[in-house]
Structures are given as structure tokens and as C-alpha cells.
Amino acid sequence: MQNTNDIILKAINKSYQKGDNTVVVHDDFNLTIKSGEFVALMGPSGLGKSTLLHLMGGLDQPTQGEVLIGGQRIDNLPQKKLTQWRAENIGFIFQSHHLLPVLTAQGNVELPLALTPLNRKQRKQHASMALQLVSMSERADHYPKELSGGQEQRVAIARAIVSDPKILLCDEPTGNLDRKTADEILALLAKLNSDSGKTIVMVTHDHKAAEYASRVINLESYILSQNNSLSKNEELLQNIEPEVDDISIGASS
Amino acid sequence: MNLWLLVWRNSFRKKTRFGLTCLSVMVAFFLFTTLAGVNHALTASVSSINQYRMITSHKISITRSLPINYQQKIAALADIEQVSYASWFGGFFQNERNQIAVMAVEHNSYFELFDEYQIPKPQLTQWKKTRTGIIVGQALAKQYGWQVGDKVPLSSSIWMNRSGSFSWEFVVSGIYQSSKQAGDNKKIFFQHAYFDKGRAYARNSISWLSTKIVPQANVEQVISAIDNLFAHSNSPTRTTTEQVFVKERAQQFVDMAMVINIVVIAVFFTLLLIVCNTMIQTIRERLNESAMMKALGFSSASLISAIYLESLLLLSLGAALGTLLATVLLGFVKQAFGDFLPGIYISPEHYFTVFALVNIAAAFCSFFPAFTIKGIVISETLGGNS
Ligand SMILES: Nc1ncnc2c1ncn2[C@@H]1O[C@H](COP(=O)(O)OP(=O)(O)OP(=O)(O)O)[C@@H](O)[C@H]1O
Ligand SMILES: [Mg+2]
């Protein structure tokens, strides 16, 4: 039975054409993420983790295959529809917060609501609630430059959840943070997953993040297990520099 | 939080850059408006001149006089509708410093030829009946507080009257207003008959003749007919159309205006490049922010309109300041040098032109940023660990 917010990547091929060369990032890649999961996506650099995230969020289109979210194909949506769909369904959190320096925390969080029919007062309320969820109410009137890295990331999370999307896509959200701050952010994401039921897909190099996620996918082993024929990926694997301290957690499902 | 607030805040993000760019916009529009006003003064008097009027003066110099009977002689030629004449009085009021353009004119024909001087009919009729009557320009009447019926003594620096005085008695019969934008309202006209009988010497002479030809006449032919007629007399003439007459004097101004025009066009072009470059730089600096906004669901169109509004704000502010400054300055110049350049005038259309230019420039300046914005690939801009 398909839940309304399942993320399904079906027979995805993603390749780039560089002159005569074709760089294949993903080939015949399949993945299903159930609604309400908190997935940590791990693996060596350059394997295509961010690419997968972009495909799920409609920031990028596959060369072949289908991306289904809640049963709806989004890979062939026209640009305008896709933009609107994204505004309603997806919250993004990047390694860099990309907050607008000219707006306060409150202003930044309100920004996505400018696209909704909410009135001024409602926008203010929603933004305040989102800031409260990330424990940043007291800093609402501060500008990004007046906040610490962790606080900025919290505001970015508030901005990502303010329009109440069902899915949060996070690309190394703790990449720029120290251990303690990273733990706080991860705990916050876990809370959003458990309390608010957000489906979260998080790309991370941080093994401790696994402790917060409900499922950890090591992309390297996942791809290997997916393909019975090793030779199919030989070429691809040769291009990957294995990280020395990379612990293969293994693909679970 | 709305997009306009974002535009506003973004505008003043780099205050120095905003200020300097704004200043260059200001200078350009200041020049533009100043020139438009002066240009009007320089060229308006030339362009609005009656094609069918000619001026005949002494061949050697306009300061030499002509016999009064030239009027009938010219009137007898073909294709002539009307001939009038005038003499230069060289007048001032009370004090030599109050120089006034006073002219003795043939009272029956002059205002029929020069119909741009609008005089109420009863006043004109009264003036024709009043030997010592004067028709005074509205601005001048206002300046000295003269009203119809007032007795006004005017002095001449050239003409002594029969009682041996240089002071002449006049009475205000009417007040004219010029229908031309550039026309000055500071002249005085009085009856040539009074002038001729009243002066102590040089009777039956005039300074110049004004001739109106029929519309279908060949201008060149009439000119040579007049000048040939007097070619072998004691007072040979030189006839030009009024347009040529004024244009000759104004040509140097027109040339000057053209040079300034070219300079202003160059300044505008430079300005466009400066603002355009600023906007391109601005959008490059905010590439990440723009990509983030796109990821949040803002369309390229809304980001492009934001950059258009930002250009518009910058240009509007600069243009408004520059135009205002020029308008104020021209106001002062007009007060101080109004006699020298009576046509200083900024038409309402000029302000509309400024408005249009600002909008066009804003569109132009958001043209290249628009491509940058449209071309943003969110995954590439934000996906990297930048
Ligand atoms: N525009 C592009 N043209 C060509 N190749 C590209 C392009 N974008 C991405 N790639 C390639 O796709 C592959 C996957 O990139 P991706 O950013 O998804 O990796 P990643 O797993 O997120 O790596 P990291 O952990 O370093 O962030 C890389 O080998 C990269 O070189
Ligand atoms: Mg990545």
C-alpha cells in the first residue's frame, strides 16, 4: 500500500554529457523511502548522494527513470508547476544556511510564506511558531550576522518547515558545525521526524548521525547489493576513492 | 516581510556603491534637464518663427536707417500681403540700468503682421487712437506695476525730442501677451507717427521693414525683387526671412546646443553602462541567495522583477534628485538672465521623457541579470559545499 508521501526513485539513470564523454552517476538506481522515515544517506564523496537529494526535491531531473512522490511523478512536471509543488511539499536544508543577510531571523522564516495566500498576521504567526520549534524565538529580531553557526542553521530549519512540507531534504546540515552543535541540530531533526511526522532524507558524512536516523543507507554498499552483476559497476567503483575511516554500515531496508 | 521590503533592504546593502551609482544617475539627469531647458531657449525662438515674414534692413548694418517710403515701394511688388516698419528707440525707464526694448511701429499694420502679440481688442483700438499710447508686455507691466491709463515717461539713449529732451511722455494703452512659449513679454511698442513727428532729427527714416508675403509666393524671388529694387539707391537693402534672420544670430547657440546634446548622450550611455554593471555585479554576489529563493519556490520572474524594481529605485532616486536640482537651478537662471534667454522652459513632456528614460534604463539594466537568474541551476549553486 502506497502512503501519500512515499518517495520512490524508479530505474533512475543520471548521466552528464561532457563532449564525447558520458559521465554516468546513477544507472538503473531504485530506492523507496517510506513516509515518516528519517533516512541518513552516507557514502564516499562523488558517489551521487546530493544528486539523489536533488532528484527527490525536483531541483534536478533524471536522464531516465521516474521520481514519484506520494504517487505523483515530479520528474516530468513543467518548471512552473514543479516550482509550486516544491514550495508546498519540500523543505531544503543545506550545509550553508543561505539566509538572506538583509532580513532578520523572523523575516527569513517568513520569506517562503510570501508565496502563500496567508495574510501578514498569519505569516507572522507561522514564522513565530517555526522559530519556537527550533528554540530561536528569542533571536527572532536578530540578523544572520548576529547569530552563531548553529543558530543560523536552526533558523534555516525553521525556514524549511514554516510552510509545513511533508518532506525535509538535508544535504550535510551539520557539515559546518562542531560536535555539540551538530548533535543539537540532529536532535532537532529527529524531533521533527518523531513529533511532526516529517519524512527526512539527510545526506551526511557524520557517522554519529546514524544514531538519530531510523534508517542508514550506505550508498556504496546499497548500489552493490542492488546489482547482482558486479561488472556493471566496476568502472564506476574504480573511480571512487574509498575513504579510509569509512565504516560500511550496510544497506538495510 | 514582503518582496518590496526585500528590494528596499537589498538596495541599501552596499551603501557606498548605491550612493555613488545614484550620484552618477543624478549628474546625468541634471545635465539632461538643464540642457533641455537651455536648448529650448536656444532653439525655440528659431523654430517657431513665421515662414512668411521677412525682414528688410540696411545692407550694411541694421543700425543704419532706411527711408520711410520704402514701405509703399515694397507694397507695390508682387506677392506682398502687407508691409510694416519699425524703429529702434533705445529706451530705458528712469535709469539707464533699466533697459527696455522699446520700438516705434507703424500702428495700423504692425500687430496684424505680428499676430503672436495678443492684445485685447478694445485696448488695441484705443492704442491706435492714442498718439502717445504704448502697448506693454505683460511681464514688464507686472514688473513696474503699470496699468492701462498710467502715464509712463521713457527715456531714449538715441533720440532727442523737439523740446530738446531725451525723455518722452507715454500713456499705457494696452498690455500684450505673447502666444509663443519662448516669446518674451517685456517689450514696449508705440506709434511711429508720434516718434517721427516728435524727434528732433532724422525724420522719415526707419530702422527696418517687416513684410508678409502670400503663402504661395516664391520666397527667393520676393527677396531678390525687394533687394534689386533698392540696389542702386543710397540705401541698399538686405532682406531675409525672419527665420534666417534670427537663426543667423542663434546658429552659434544651436551649434553649442548640439555639442552639449552629444555630450549628454555620451553621459547617458556611460550611465547606462555603470548602472548595468552595478546590477550585474549585484546579482552575481547574490547568486546563492537567488538560488535559495528559487529552491524555496520563488519563480525566476519574481526574482527578475525584484531586480527590476531595485534598478528602478536606484534610477528613480538619482533621476528625481538630478531633475529637481536642474529645475530649481533653471528657475534661478531664468530670474537672473531671463532677458538674455527668455525661452528657458522645461516642458511637462520633458518630465515624462525623464520618467520614460528611467523605466527603459531600469529594464535595460535588469536585462543581463535576468539571464543570470534564469540560468541559475539550483542544484549546482547550492549543492556544492560553498
Ligand atoms: N554538472 C555536472 N556535470 C558533470 N558531472 C557532474 C555534474 N554535477 C555533478 N556531477 C558529478 O556527479 C557525481 C555525483 O555528484 P554529487 O554531488 O551528487 O556527489 P556527492 O555524493 O554528493 O558527493 P559529496 O559527498 O562530495 O557531496 C560527481 O562525480 C560529480 O562530478
Ligand atoms: Mg554532496
XYZ file of C-alpha atoms and ligand atoms in Angstrom:
671
model
C 0.000 0.000 0.000
C 1.442 3.338 -1.018
C 1.447 6.110 1.510
C 0.750 9.661 0.355
C 4.315 10.778 0.910
C 6.438 7.819 -0.081
C 9.475 8.790 -2.108
C 10.129 6.372 -4.935
C 13.075 6.508 -7.313
C 12.411 4.088 -10.157
C 15.058 2.870 -12.580
C 16.912 6.145 -12.375
C 19.663 6.935 -14.798
C 21.534 10.155 -14.273
C 24.394 10.998 -16.578
C 26.201 14.086 -17.765
C 27.403 14.633 -21.281
C 30.842 16.247 -21.411
C 31.870 16.471 -25.047
C 32.237 12.905 -26.261
C 32.347 11.550 -22.710
C 29.291 10.448 -20.823
C 29.676 10.547 -17.050
C 27.210 8.096 -15.563
C 26.423 8.983 -11.950
C 23.499 6.617 -11.427
C 22.335 3.750 -13.569
C 19.179 1.737 -13.013
C 19.007 3.030 -9.458
C 15.980 2.159 -7.344
C 15.078 3.394 -3.889
C 11.942 3.709 -1.841
C 11.689 5.865 1.258
C 8.533 5.409 3.244
C 6.551 8.272 4.589
C 7.707 9.137 8.106
C 11.191 7.674 7.772
C 14.318 9.501 8.838
C 16.961 8.297 6.428
C 20.647 9.044 6.664
C 22.299 8.762 3.274
C 26.010 8.105 3.576
C 28.890 7.130 1.393
C 32.039 8.304 -0.248
C 32.336 11.633 -1.929
C 31.271 11.888 -5.546
C 29.009 8.875 -5.463
C 25.906 10.908 -6.158
C 24.269 11.476 -2.765
C 23.496 15.112 -3.363
C 22.327 14.211 -6.837
C 19.746 11.838 -5.364
C 18.548 14.522 -2.985
C 18.177 16.984 -5.836
C 16.196 14.455 -7.821
C 13.827 13.854 -4.886
C 13.299 17.589 -4.447
C 12.785 18.359 -8.107
C 15.892 20.533 -8.264
C 17.285 18.225 -10.919
C 15.799 15.818 -13.442
C 16.904 12.249 -14.159
C 18.186 11.320 -17.581
C 15.926 8.298 -17.444
C 13.544 6.797 -14.932
C 10.837 8.156 -12.690
C 10.686 10.117 -9.465
C 7.431 9.605 -7.626
C 6.414 11.475 -4.502
C 3.117 10.461 -2.981
C 2.298 8.683 -6.197
C 2.856 11.763 -8.326
C 5.562 11.883 -10.952
C 7.567 15.027 -10.470
C 10.397 14.457 -12.920
C 8.272 15.483 -15.878
C 6.390 18.378 -14.303
C 6.703 21.672 -16.181
C 9.021 24.143 -14.473
C 6.282 26.381 -13.150
C 4.256 23.540 -11.637
C 7.395 21.979 -10.223
C 8.389 25.230 -8.508
C 4.982 25.465 -6.903
C 4.981 21.819 -5.944
C 8.371 22.274 -4.322
C 7.190 25.275 -2.335
C 4.329 23.236 -0.920
C 5.951 19.853 -0.354
C 9.673 20.121 0.193
C 11.833 21.824 2.756
C 15.533 22.101 1.949
C 18.381 22.409 4.397
C 21.871 22.833 3.007
C 25.282 22.770 4.558
C 25.382 26.534 4.228
C 22.285 28.162 5.594
C 21.924 30.700 2.720
C 19.921 33.034 4.902
C 19.318 36.488 3.436
C 21.603 38.850 5.354
C 19.241 41.807 4.955
C 16.396 40.089 6.779
C 16.051 39.183 10.438
C 15.564 35.583 11.531
C 11.844 36.277 11.564
C 11.985 37.822 8.068
C 13.957 34.901 6.697
C 11.497 32.396 8.066
C 8.568 34.390 6.729
C 10.095 34.535 3.270
C 8.630 31.298 1.851
C 5.205 32.318 3.148
C 5.217 35.258 0.725
C 4.282 32.618 -1.838
C 1.203 31.524 0.107
C -2.195 33.189 0.388
C -1.604 33.777 4.118
C -2.089 37.334 5.288
C 0.507 39.381 7.110
C -0.626 38.425 10.565
C -0.842 34.741 9.765
C 2.611 34.803 8.198
C 3.988 36.349 11.340
C 2.308 33.723 13.499
C 3.503 30.808 11.404
C 7.064 32.131 11.399
C 6.999 32.621 15.169
C 5.786 29.070 15.631
C 8.526 27.698 13.403
C 11.134 29.698 15.299
C 9.775 28.356 18.540
C 10.062 24.794 17.267
C 13.778 25.344 16.706
C 14.134 27.223 20.031
C 15.017 30.515 18.351
C 12.102 32.685 19.478
C 14.379 34.940 21.475
C 16.535 35.630 18.457
C 13.671 36.448 16.084
C 14.801 40.038 15.587
C 18.439 39.220 15.051
C 20.144 39.402 11.707
C 22.085 36.338 10.488
C 25.439 38.013 11.155
C 24.409 38.359 14.789
C 23.864 34.603 15.138
C 26.224 31.676 15.646
C 26.591 28.957 13.005
C 24.315 26.600 14.901
C 21.715 29.298 15.415
C 21.825 30.180 11.738
C 21.237 26.543 10.849
C 18.292 26.446 13.243
C 16.780 29.445 11.519
C 17.359 27.720 8.178
C 15.492 24.696 9.540
C 12.669 26.935 10.719
C 12.520 28.386 7.217
C 12.400 24.874 5.748
C 9.484 23.787 7.935
C 7.476 27.014 8.057
C 5.206 26.145 5.151
C 4.709 22.704 6.721
C 6.161 20.488 3.999
C 5.877 16.737 4.490
C 9.420 16.110 3.362
C 12.692 17.615 4.532
C 15.760 17.136 2.360
C 19.007 17.917 4.163
C 22.406 17.993 2.469
C 25.113 17.764 5.135
C 23.186 20.024 7.512
C 25.818 19.672 10.217
C 28.828 19.870 7.913
C 29.893 23.266 9.152
C 29.163 22.720 12.830
C 31.097 21.469 15.830
C 30.144 18.211 17.545
C 27.932 19.678 20.217
C 26.052 21.990 17.899
C 25.737 19.212 15.327
C 24.158 16.981 17.962
C 21.651 19.688 18.814
C 20.680 20.075 15.170
C 20.417 16.315 14.703
C 18.254 16.027 17.804
C 16.079 18.780 16.419
C 15.660 16.939 13.125
C 14.866 13.709 14.966
C 12.254 15.565 16.962
C 10.676 16.987 13.819
C 10.585 13.438 12.490
C 9.059 11.851 15.563
C 6.765 14.655 16.752
C 5.686 16.262 13.489
C 5.980 13.217 11.294
C 8.250 14.790 8.738
C 9.889 12.451 6.285
C 13.572 13.315 6.375
C 16.312 12.389 3.967
C 19.679 13.565 5.191
C 22.975 13.279 3.359
C 25.797 13.176 5.859
C 29.405 12.179 6.374
C 28.855 12.124 10.111
C 28.598 8.578 11.477
C 27.019 9.766 14.682
C 24.120 10.947 12.603
C 23.200 7.302 12.168
C 22.170 7.257 15.794
C 19.464 9.768 15.109
C 18.174 8.300 11.874
C 15.682 5.493 11.628
C 17.488 4.038 8.631
C 21.021 4.454 7.357
C 21.801 3.859 3.722
C 25.410 3.480 2.754
C 25.156 4.284 -0.892
C 28.216 2.310 -1.858
C 27.020 -0.998 -0.455
C 23.430 -0.223 -1.400
C 24.379 0.057 -5.043
C 26.446 -3.132 -4.813
C 23.609 -5.100 -3.257
C 21.182 -3.735 -5.787
C 23.141 -5.022 -8.712
C 23.676 -8.754 -8.966
C 26.186 -8.195 -11.680
C 29.293 -6.662 -10.206
C 30.822 -5.940 -13.570
C 28.109 -3.437 -14.245
C 29.594 -1.140 -11.653
C 33.216 -1.994 -11.987
C 34.010 1.085 -13.941
C 32.099 3.282 -11.549
C 33.747 1.816 -8.470
C 37.206 2.287 -9.855
C 36.554 5.994 -9.903
C 35.730 6.126 -6.262
C 38.441 6.831 -3.756
C 37.496 4.833 -0.708
C 37.683 6.794 2.487
C 39.960 5.127 4.985
C 37.775 5.563 8.003
C 34.599 4.765 6.143
C 32.705 2.171 8.063
C 30.310 0.319 5.924
C 27.144 0.208 7.893
C 25.464 -1.727 5.189
C 22.203 -1.292 3.468
C 19.169 -2.047 5.450
C 15.612 -1.889 4.209
C 8.100 40.573 5.290
C 7.242 41.068 1.631
C 9.223 41.258 -1.578
C 9.179 45.047 -1.666
C 10.848 45.140 1.739
C 13.489 42.772 0.414
C 14.063 45.028 -2.596
C 14.333 48.024 -0.316
C 16.793 46.378 2.085
C 18.839 44.907 -0.741
C 19.141 48.327 -2.353
C 20.857 49.840 0.633
C 23.030 46.859 1.348
C 26.140 48.368 -0.163
C 25.567 51.945 0.839
C 28.668 53.419 -0.743
C 28.081 51.721 -4.039
C 24.429 52.684 -4.002
C 25.323 56.285 -3.195
C 27.949 56.596 -5.900
C 25.824 54.977 -8.557
C 22.901 57.126 -7.539
C 25.132 60.173 -7.820
C 26.130 59.335 -11.372
C 22.463 58.912 -12.282
C 21.810 62.265 -10.670
C 24.531 64.023 -12.646
C 23.282 62.566 -15.912
C 19.709 63.656 -15.327
C 20.813 67.019 -14.043
C 22.666 67.609 -17.306
C 19.774 66.269 -19.294
C 17.204 68.577 -17.730
C 19.444 71.629 -17.712
C 20.180 71.134 -21.356
C 16.528 70.606 -22.211
C 15.690 73.964 -20.628
C 18.539 75.870 -22.233
C 18.085 74.066 -25.509
C 14.521 75.230 -25.581
C 15.675 78.788 -25.128
C 18.253 78.435 -27.861
C 16.136 76.787 -30.486
C 12.547 77.683 -29.684
C 12.875 81.213 -30.988
C 14.228 79.801 -34.207
C 11.787 77.045 -34.857
C 8.547 78.835 -34.085
C 9.119 81.672 -36.490
C 6.685 82.609 -39.187
C 7.908 81.357 -42.555
C 6.099 84.048 -44.444
C 7.583 87.049 -42.715
C 10.657 88.830 -43.917
C 12.862 91.500 -42.551
C 14.416 94.170 -44.701
C 17.198 96.229 -43.224
C 20.093 98.330 -44.494
C 22.527 96.229 -46.465
C 25.482 97.363 -44.422
C 24.117 97.275 -40.919
C 20.860 97.104 -39.080
C 21.883 100.253 -37.241
C 21.609 102.318 -40.422
C 18.232 103.727 -41.260
C 16.067 103.366 -44.354
C 13.694 105.875 -45.955
C 10.131 105.541 -44.748
C 8.735 105.472 -48.277
C 10.253 102.023 -48.812
C 7.014 100.751 -47.350
C 4.926 101.803 -50.351
C 7.615 100.718 -52.781
C 7.738 97.208 -51.349
C 3.973 97.021 -51.021
C 3.700 97.631 -54.748
C 5.683 94.480 -55.584
C 4.069 91.184 -56.462
C 3.104 88.573 -53.849
C 3.276 91.015 -50.946
C 0.462 90.830 -48.461
C 1.446 93.547 -46.053
C 4.395 95.754 -45.154
C 5.076 97.375 -41.822
C 8.064 99.101 -40.321
C 9.675 99.844 -37.003
C 12.398 101.966 -35.443
C 14.604 101.234 -32.514
C 14.040 103.678 -29.686
C 16.860 102.577 -27.406
C 14.741 103.070 -24.327
C 15.103 102.845 -20.619
C 12.903 103.649 -17.673
C 14.105 106.248 -15.167
C 17.601 104.875 -15.061
C 19.971 103.643 -17.756
C 20.196 100.366 -15.949
C 16.529 99.628 -16.651
C 16.999 98.961 -20.348
C 13.811 98.140 -22.191
C 13.284 97.005 -25.779
C 11.147 99.918 -26.957
C 10.114 100.108 -30.621
C 8.216 102.643 -32.638
C 5.997 100.710 -35.038
C 3.636 101.515 -37.877
C 0.495 101.321 -35.827
C -2.041 100.218 -38.436
C -0.185 97.198 -39.749
C 2.322 96.041 -37.162
C 0.125 93.853 -34.950
C -1.595 92.369 -37.967
C 1.786 91.101 -39.087
C 2.906 90.089 -35.646
C -0.201 88.310 -34.520
C 1.676 86.413 -31.818
C 1.259 89.507 -29.636
C -2.159 89.084 -28.168
C -3.818 92.341 -27.195
C -7.423 92.714 -26.088
C -9.361 94.279 -28.979
C -10.618 97.377 -27.121
C -7.073 98.123 -25.938
C -5.683 97.829 -29.466
C -8.381 100.114 -30.831
C -7.693 102.590 -28.054
C -3.959 102.472 -28.749
C -4.432 103.225 -32.433
C -6.373 106.338 -31.431
C -3.867 107.419 -28.793
C -0.870 109.221 -30.246
C 1.316 108.691 -27.184
C -0.068 105.250 -26.360
C 2.132 102.280 -25.640
C 1.485 98.549 -25.707
C 3.439 96.970 -22.871
C 4.475 93.371 -22.397
C 2.677 91.655 -19.590
C 5.824 90.731 -17.665
C 7.127 94.278 -17.863
C 3.799 95.762 -16.765
C 3.857 93.416 -13.831
C 7.440 94.303 -13.007
C 6.747 98.034 -12.805
C 3.133 97.751 -11.720
C 1.871 99.601 -14.791
C -1.786 99.543 -15.672
C -3.808 100.769 -18.593
C -4.172 104.533 -18.294
C -0.923 105.041 -16.382
C 1.368 107.814 -17.574
C 4.851 106.462 -18.168
C 7.874 108.555 -19.118
C 10.517 106.662 -21.074
C 13.951 107.928 -21.971
C 15.875 107.258 -25.129
C 19.619 106.994 -25.319
C 19.446 107.878 -29.030
C 16.539 110.161 -29.752
C 16.081 113.712 -28.571
C 12.610 115.146 -28.988
C 11.678 118.561 -30.289
C 11.673 120.092 -26.872
C 15.324 119.144 -26.572
C 14.777 116.375 -24.042
C 15.573 112.706 -24.214
C 12.565 111.943 -22.070
C 9.346 111.087 -23.847
C 5.853 111.054 -22.443
C 3.703 107.974 -22.880
C 0.460 106.538 -21.643
C -0.271 102.830 -21.293
C -2.999 101.858 -23.761
C -2.730 98.118 -23.718
C -0.918 95.088 -22.433
C 0.147 92.223 -24.671
C 0.935 88.642 -24.039
C 2.980 86.592 -26.456
C 1.379 83.374 -27.624
C 4.799 81.844 -28.154
C 6.313 79.815 -25.381
C 9.665 81.389 -25.951
C 8.261 84.837 -26.603
C 9.278 87.473 -24.159
C 6.688 89.669 -22.600
C 8.986 92.567 -21.912
C 8.782 94.805 -24.963
C 7.109 98.152 -25.495
C 5.567 99.333 -28.752
C 4.404 102.834 -29.613
C 3.171 104.730 -32.675
C 5.784 105.503 -35.263
C 3.848 108.620 -36.250
C 4.348 110.070 -32.776
C 8.016 109.122 -32.882
C 8.573 110.668 -36.306
C 6.862 113.950 -35.516
C 8.346 114.115 -32.081
C 12.007 113.573 -32.778
C 14.361 116.432 -33.414
C 16.222 114.844 -36.335
C 16.287 112.080 -38.936
C 12.628 112.258 -39.741
C 11.091 109.961 -42.323
C 13.595 107.260 -41.578
C 13.021 103.831 -40.125
C 15.187 101.012 -38.775
C 13.691 98.071 -40.640
C 10.703 96.842 -42.553
C 8.707 93.720 -41.940
C 6.984 92.156 -44.914
C 4.447 89.417 -45.056
C 4.225 87.524 -48.308
C 1.353 85.457 -49.635
C 1.722 81.781 -48.759
C 2.137 80.603 -52.342
C 4.886 83.133 -53.081
C 8.385 82.076 -54.012
C 10.454 83.315 -51.114
C 13.716 83.659 -53.028
C 12.046 85.597 -55.816
C 10.433 88.081 -53.466
C 13.703 88.592 -51.614
C 15.621 89.415 -54.762
C 12.770 91.586 -56.038
C 12.956 93.735 -52.909
C 16.733 93.969 -52.760
C 17.023 94.625 -56.530
C 14.561 97.448 -56.192
C 16.898 99.390 -53.907
C 20.215 98.026 -55.120
C 21.264 101.267 -56.801
C 19.752 103.706 -54.325
C 21.522 105.456 -51.465
C 20.139 102.909 -49.071
C 20.560 99.413 -50.494
C 18.791 96.680 -48.525
C 19.252 93.178 -47.346
C 16.172 91.039 -46.984
C 15.963 87.731 -45.199
C 13.141 85.571 -43.999
C 12.609 86.102 -40.340
C 13.739 82.581 -39.725
C 17.101 83.177 -41.326
C 17.408 86.499 -39.597
C 17.028 85.103 -36.140
C 18.748 81.876 -36.978
C 21.928 83.619 -38.003
C 22.203 85.037 -34.564
C 21.088 81.839 -32.941
C 23.164 79.483 -35.043
C 26.088 79.585 -32.705
C 23.744 78.730 -29.860
C 22.286 75.898 -31.878
C 25.763 74.586 -32.585
C 26.565 74.831 -28.924
C 23.344 73.048 -28.036
C 24.247 70.252 -30.397
C 27.642 69.787 -28.827
C 26.056 69.632 -25.394
C 23.471 67.234 -26.770
C 26.190 64.887 -27.899
C 27.881 65.147 -24.540
C 24.636 64.325 -22.764
C 24.027 61.320 -24.973
C 27.529 60.129 -24.146
C 26.909 60.722 -20.454
C 23.687 58.752 -20.661
C 25.362 55.902 -22.398
C 28.086 55.808 -19.778
C 25.459 55.967 -17.078
C 23.644 53.031 -18.571
C 26.842 51.009 -18.540
C 27.607 51.995 -14.959
C 24.186 51.061 -13.608
C 24.042 47.967 -15.764
C 27.415 46.860 -14.470
C 26.325 47.533 -10.896
C 23.261 45.376 -11.325
C 25.241 42.556 -12.929
C 27.739 42.651 -10.091
C 24.939 42.792 -7.548
C 23.206 39.716 -8.876
C 26.486 37.806 -9.078
C 27.158 38.499 -5.417
C 23.744 37.193 -4.516
C 23.823 34.090 -6.630
C 23.486 31.832 -3.607
C 20.620 33.835 -2.220
C 18.825 33.824 -5.551
C 19.320 30.075 -5.860
C 17.999 29.600 -2.338
C 14.941 31.678 -3.116
C 14.366 29.611 -6.212
C 14.665 26.448 -4.125
C 12.070 27.906 -1.764
C 9.706 28.218 -4.692
C 10.208 31.753 -5.959
C 9.955 31.930 -9.729
C 12.620 33.466 -11.944
C 10.033 36.034 -12.931
C 9.568 37.249 -9.379
C 13.337 37.453 -8.823
C 13.742 39.330 -12.101
C 11.015 41.769 -11.172
C 12.778 42.274 -7.854
C 15.988 43.216 -9.641
C 13.996 45.452 -11.991
C 12.462 47.214 -9.000
C 15.900 47.603 -7.480
C 17.236 49.207 -10.674
C 14.128 51.334 -10.858
C 14.539 52.523 -7.291
C 18.172 53.456 -7.870
C 17.469 55.220 -11.168
C 14.327 56.941 -9.923
C 16.052 58.349 -6.894
C 19.004 59.643 -8.913
C 16.809 60.962 -11.703
C 14.409 62.668 -9.313
C 17.233 64.412 -7.461
C 19.037 65.437 -10.652
C 15.898 66.698 -12.337
C 14.777 68.570 -9.265
C 18.153 70.227 -8.886
C 18.173 71.274 -12.544
C 14.627 72.613 -12.321
C 15.493 74.717 -9.310
C 18.698 75.934 -10.926
C 16.961 76.871 -14.166
C 14.386 78.742 -12.131
C 17.179 80.889 -10.704
C 18.865 81.320 -14.073
C 15.600 82.395 -15.603
C 15.147 85.027 -12.946
C 18.672 86.299 -13.318
C 19.175 86.090 -17.084
C 15.580 85.969 -18.305
C 16.132 88.958 -20.588
C 19.046 87.329 -22.306
C 17.465 83.904 -22.686
C 13.729 84.401 -22.475
C 12.880 80.924 -23.663
C 14.253 78.937 -20.732
C 11.472 76.490 -20.188
C 11.083 72.882 -19.128
C 8.046 71.417 -20.741
C 5.838 68.915 -18.904
C 6.737 66.480 -21.676
C 10.339 66.653 -20.528
C 9.388 65.195 -17.169
C 7.521 62.487 -18.958
C 10.642 61.790 -21.011
C 12.654 61.507 -17.802
C 10.078 59.066 -16.450
C 10.189 57.009 -19.629
C 14.002 57.030 -19.723
C 14.186 55.828 -16.134
C 11.897 52.927 -16.917
C 13.717 51.997 -20.106
C 17.073 52.182 -18.335
C 15.754 50.011 -15.490
C 14.547 47.445 -17.998
C 17.881 47.545 -19.784
C 19.794 47.156 -16.533
C 17.793 44.127 -15.457
C 18.168 42.539 -18.872
C 21.507 40.834 -18.243
C 20.785 39.931 -14.599
C 17.588 38.341 -15.888
C 19.622 35.853 -17.891
C 21.814 35.132 -14.893
C 18.750 34.493 -12.758
C 17.060 32.344 -15.376
C 20.246 30.368 -15.834
C 20.710 29.501 -12.174
C 20.821 25.745 -11.676
C 19.838 25.410 -8.044
C 21.466 22.025 -7.553
C 24.786 23.309 -8.887
C 24.774 26.579 -6.996
C 23.645 25.217 -3.634
C 24.659 21.568 -3.952
C 28.334 22.336 -3.741
C 29.737 22.832 -0.297
C 30.126 26.527 -0.855
N 27.004 19.363 -13.884
C 27.753 18.260 -13.797
N 28.472 17.841 -14.853
C 29.210 16.734 -14.790
N 29.300 15.964 -13.713
C 28.610 16.319 -12.623
C 27.791 17.483 -12.609
N 27.221 17.576 -11.392
C 27.659 16.525 -10.686
N 28.491 15.772 -11.422
C 29.132 14.547 -10.978
O 28.194 13.725 -10.359
C 28.816 12.969 -9.349
C 27.982 12.992 -8.102
O 27.971 14.263 -7.521
P 27.290 14.534 -6.102
O 27.454 15.980 -5.789
O 25.910 14.006 -6.124
O 28.156 13.670 -5.142
P 28.066 13.536 -3.561
O 27.885 12.113 -3.263
O 27.049 14.473 -3.028
O 29.498 13.985 -3.113
P 29.930 14.809 -1.781
O 29.855 13.801 -0.654
O 31.328 15.212 -2.038
O 28.978 15.936 -1.628
C 30.201 13.532 -9.156
O 31.137 12.640 -9.673
C 30.200 14.792 -9.952
O 31.448 15.022 -10.557
Mg 27.091 16.323 -1.897
